[in-house]
PDB file of C-alpha atoms in Angstrom:
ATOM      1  CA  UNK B   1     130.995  82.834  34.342  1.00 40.00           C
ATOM      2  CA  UNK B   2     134.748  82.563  34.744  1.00 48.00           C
ATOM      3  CA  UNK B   3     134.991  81.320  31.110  1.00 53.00           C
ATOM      4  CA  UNK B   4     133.422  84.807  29.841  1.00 45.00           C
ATOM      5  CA  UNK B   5     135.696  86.554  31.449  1.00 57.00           C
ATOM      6  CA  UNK B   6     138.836  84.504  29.884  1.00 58.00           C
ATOM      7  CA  UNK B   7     137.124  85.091  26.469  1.00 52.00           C
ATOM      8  CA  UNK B   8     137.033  88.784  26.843  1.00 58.00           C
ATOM      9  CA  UNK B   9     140.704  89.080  28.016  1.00 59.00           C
ATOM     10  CA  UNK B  10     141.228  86.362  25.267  1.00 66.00           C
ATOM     11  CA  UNK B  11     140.500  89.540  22.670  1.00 73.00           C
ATOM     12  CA  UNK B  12     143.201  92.209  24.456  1.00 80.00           C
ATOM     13  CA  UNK B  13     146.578  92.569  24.287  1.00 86.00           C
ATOM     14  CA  UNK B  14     148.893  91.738  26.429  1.00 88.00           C
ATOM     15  CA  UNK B  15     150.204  95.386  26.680  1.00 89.00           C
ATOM     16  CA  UNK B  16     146.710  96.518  27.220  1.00 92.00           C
ATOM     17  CA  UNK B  17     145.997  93.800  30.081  1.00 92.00           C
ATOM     18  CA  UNK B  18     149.649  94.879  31.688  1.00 93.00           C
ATOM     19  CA  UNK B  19     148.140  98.443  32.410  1.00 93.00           C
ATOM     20  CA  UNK B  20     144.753  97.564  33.728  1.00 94.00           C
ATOM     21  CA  UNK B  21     146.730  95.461  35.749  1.00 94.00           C
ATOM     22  CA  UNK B  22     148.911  97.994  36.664  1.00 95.00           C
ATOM     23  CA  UNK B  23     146.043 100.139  37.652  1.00 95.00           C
ATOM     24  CA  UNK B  24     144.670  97.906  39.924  1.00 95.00           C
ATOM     25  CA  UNK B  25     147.908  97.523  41.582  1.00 95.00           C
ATOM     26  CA  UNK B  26     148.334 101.245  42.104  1.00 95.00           C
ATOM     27  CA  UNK B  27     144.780 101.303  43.203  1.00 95.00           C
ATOM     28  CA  UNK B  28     145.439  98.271  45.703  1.00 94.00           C
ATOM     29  CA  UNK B  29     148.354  99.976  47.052  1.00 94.00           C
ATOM     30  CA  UNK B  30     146.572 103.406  47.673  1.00 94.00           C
ATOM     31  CA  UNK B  31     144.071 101.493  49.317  1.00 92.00           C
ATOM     32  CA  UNK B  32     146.852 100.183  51.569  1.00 91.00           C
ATOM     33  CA  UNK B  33     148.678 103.447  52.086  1.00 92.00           C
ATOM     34  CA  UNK B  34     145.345 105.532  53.507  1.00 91.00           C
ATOM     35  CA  UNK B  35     144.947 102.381  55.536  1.00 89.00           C
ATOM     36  CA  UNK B  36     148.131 102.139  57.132  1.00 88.00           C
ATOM     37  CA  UNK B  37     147.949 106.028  57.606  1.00 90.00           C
ATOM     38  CA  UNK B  38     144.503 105.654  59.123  1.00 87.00           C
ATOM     39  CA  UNK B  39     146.220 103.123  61.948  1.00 84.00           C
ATOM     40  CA  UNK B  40     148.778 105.959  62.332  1.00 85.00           C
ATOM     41  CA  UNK B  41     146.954 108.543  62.964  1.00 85.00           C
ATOM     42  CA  UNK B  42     143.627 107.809  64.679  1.00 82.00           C
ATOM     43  CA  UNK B  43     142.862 105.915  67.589  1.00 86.00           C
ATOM     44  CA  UNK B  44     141.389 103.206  66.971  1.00 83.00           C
ATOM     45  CA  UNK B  45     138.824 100.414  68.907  1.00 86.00           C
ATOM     46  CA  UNK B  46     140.670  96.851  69.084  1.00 87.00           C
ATOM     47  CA  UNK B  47     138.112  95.987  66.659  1.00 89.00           C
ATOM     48  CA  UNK B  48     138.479  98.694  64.153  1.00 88.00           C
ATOM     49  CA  UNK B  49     142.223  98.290  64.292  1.00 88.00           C
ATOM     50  CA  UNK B  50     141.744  94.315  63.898  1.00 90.00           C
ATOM     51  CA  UNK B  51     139.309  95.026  60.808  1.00 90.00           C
ATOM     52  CA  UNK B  52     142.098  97.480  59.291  1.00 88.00           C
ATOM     53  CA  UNK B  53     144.750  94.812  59.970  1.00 90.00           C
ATOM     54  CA  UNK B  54     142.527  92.395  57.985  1.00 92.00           C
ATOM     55  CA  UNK B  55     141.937  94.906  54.637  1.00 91.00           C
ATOM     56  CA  UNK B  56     145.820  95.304  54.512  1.00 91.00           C
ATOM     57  CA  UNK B  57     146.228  91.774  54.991  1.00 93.00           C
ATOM     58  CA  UNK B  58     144.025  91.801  52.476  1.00 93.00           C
ATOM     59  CA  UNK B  59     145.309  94.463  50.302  1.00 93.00           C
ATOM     60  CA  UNK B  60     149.057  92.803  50.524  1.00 94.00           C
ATOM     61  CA  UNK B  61     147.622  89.621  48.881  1.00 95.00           C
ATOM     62  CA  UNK B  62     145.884  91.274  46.360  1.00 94.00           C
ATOM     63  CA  UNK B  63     149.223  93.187  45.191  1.00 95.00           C
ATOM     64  CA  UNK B  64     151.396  90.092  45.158  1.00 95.00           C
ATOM     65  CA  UNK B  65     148.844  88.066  43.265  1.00 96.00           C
ATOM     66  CA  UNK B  66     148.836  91.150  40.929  1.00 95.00           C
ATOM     67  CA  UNK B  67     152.613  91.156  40.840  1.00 95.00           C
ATOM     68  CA  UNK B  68     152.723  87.434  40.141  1.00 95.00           C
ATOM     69  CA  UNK B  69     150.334  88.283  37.043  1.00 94.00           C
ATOM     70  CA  UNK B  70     152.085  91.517  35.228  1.00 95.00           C
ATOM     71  CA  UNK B  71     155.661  89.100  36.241  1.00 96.00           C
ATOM     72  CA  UNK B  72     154.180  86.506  33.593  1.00 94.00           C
ATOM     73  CA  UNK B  73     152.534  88.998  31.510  1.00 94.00           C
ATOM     74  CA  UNK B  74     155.697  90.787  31.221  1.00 95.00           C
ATOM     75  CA  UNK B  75     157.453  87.543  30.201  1.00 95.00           C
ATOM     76  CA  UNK B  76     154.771  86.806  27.584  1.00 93.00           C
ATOM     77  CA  UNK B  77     155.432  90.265  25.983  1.00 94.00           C
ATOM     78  CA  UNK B  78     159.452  89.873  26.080  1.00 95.00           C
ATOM     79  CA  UNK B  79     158.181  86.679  24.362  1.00 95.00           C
ATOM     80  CA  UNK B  80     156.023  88.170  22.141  1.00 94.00           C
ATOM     81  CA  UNK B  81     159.155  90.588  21.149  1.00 95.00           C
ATOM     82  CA  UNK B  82     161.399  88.147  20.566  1.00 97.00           C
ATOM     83  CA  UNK B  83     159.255  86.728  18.139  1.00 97.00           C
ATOM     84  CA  UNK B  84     158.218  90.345  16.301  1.00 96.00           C
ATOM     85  CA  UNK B  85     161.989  90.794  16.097  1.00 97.00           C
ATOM     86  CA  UNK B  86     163.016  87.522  14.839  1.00 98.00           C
ATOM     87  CA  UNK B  87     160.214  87.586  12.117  1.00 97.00           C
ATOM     88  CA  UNK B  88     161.660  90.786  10.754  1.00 97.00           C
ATOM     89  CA  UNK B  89     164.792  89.870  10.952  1.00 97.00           C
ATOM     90  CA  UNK B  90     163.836  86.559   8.931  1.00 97.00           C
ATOM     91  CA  UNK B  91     161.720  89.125   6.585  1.00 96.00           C
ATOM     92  CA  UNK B  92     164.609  91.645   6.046  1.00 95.00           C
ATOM     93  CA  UNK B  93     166.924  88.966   5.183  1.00 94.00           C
ATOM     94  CA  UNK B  94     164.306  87.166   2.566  1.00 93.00           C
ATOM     95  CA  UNK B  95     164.395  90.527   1.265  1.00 92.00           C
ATOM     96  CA  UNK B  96     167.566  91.537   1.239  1.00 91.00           C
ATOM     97  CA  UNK B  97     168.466  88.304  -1.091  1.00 91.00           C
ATOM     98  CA  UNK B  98     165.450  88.536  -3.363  1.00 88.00           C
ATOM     99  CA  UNK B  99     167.155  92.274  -4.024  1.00 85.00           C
ATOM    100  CA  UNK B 100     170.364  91.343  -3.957  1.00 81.00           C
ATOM    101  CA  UNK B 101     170.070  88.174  -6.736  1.00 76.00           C
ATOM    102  CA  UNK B 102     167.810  90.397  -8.660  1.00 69.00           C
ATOM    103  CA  UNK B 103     170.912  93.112  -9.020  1.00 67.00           C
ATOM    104  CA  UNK B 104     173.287  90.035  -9.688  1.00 64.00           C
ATOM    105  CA  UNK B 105     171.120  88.671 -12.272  1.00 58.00           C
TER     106      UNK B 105
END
């Protein structure tokens, strides 16, 4: 199953897979915020506060394993950049002499 789910994000962008990302991570963190209100606010049985201790132990994971993901998505797209840039850059100059020895010509 695991190799489905590589071949779908195989066919998305990495832009587009740095937002859902993204929205997971703001979801994640909302998650975390009502929780660490919750243990705030309310009192709370030594269990209930030990099972709310465990989802944002939980939660914290989840964000820094998301972090770690849009960190090396983000590097692929600087990447990816680099490389749209340098192509036109290699494209505008291939142009710029088949122009330039046609005027000279």
């Amino acid at each position: 199953m695991p190799k489905l789910k590589d071949k779908r994000r195989s066919n998305v962008s990495v832009a587009t897979e740095i937002d859902r990302l993204e929205e997971r991570r703001l979801r994640c963190q909302d998650v975390l915020e009502r929780a660490e209100w919750r243990s705030r606010r309310e009192k709370l049985s030594e269990n209930e506060r030990q099972e709310l201790e465990d989802q944002m132990t939980n939660m914290n994971e989840r964000v820094q394993k998301l972090d770690e993901e849009l960190q090396t998505l983000r590097g692929e797209n600087r990447r990816n950049m680099m490389l749209s840039v340098a192509l036109l850059a290699v494209s505008a100059f291939f142009y710029y002499l088949f122009f330039y020895t046609e005027e000279n010509s």
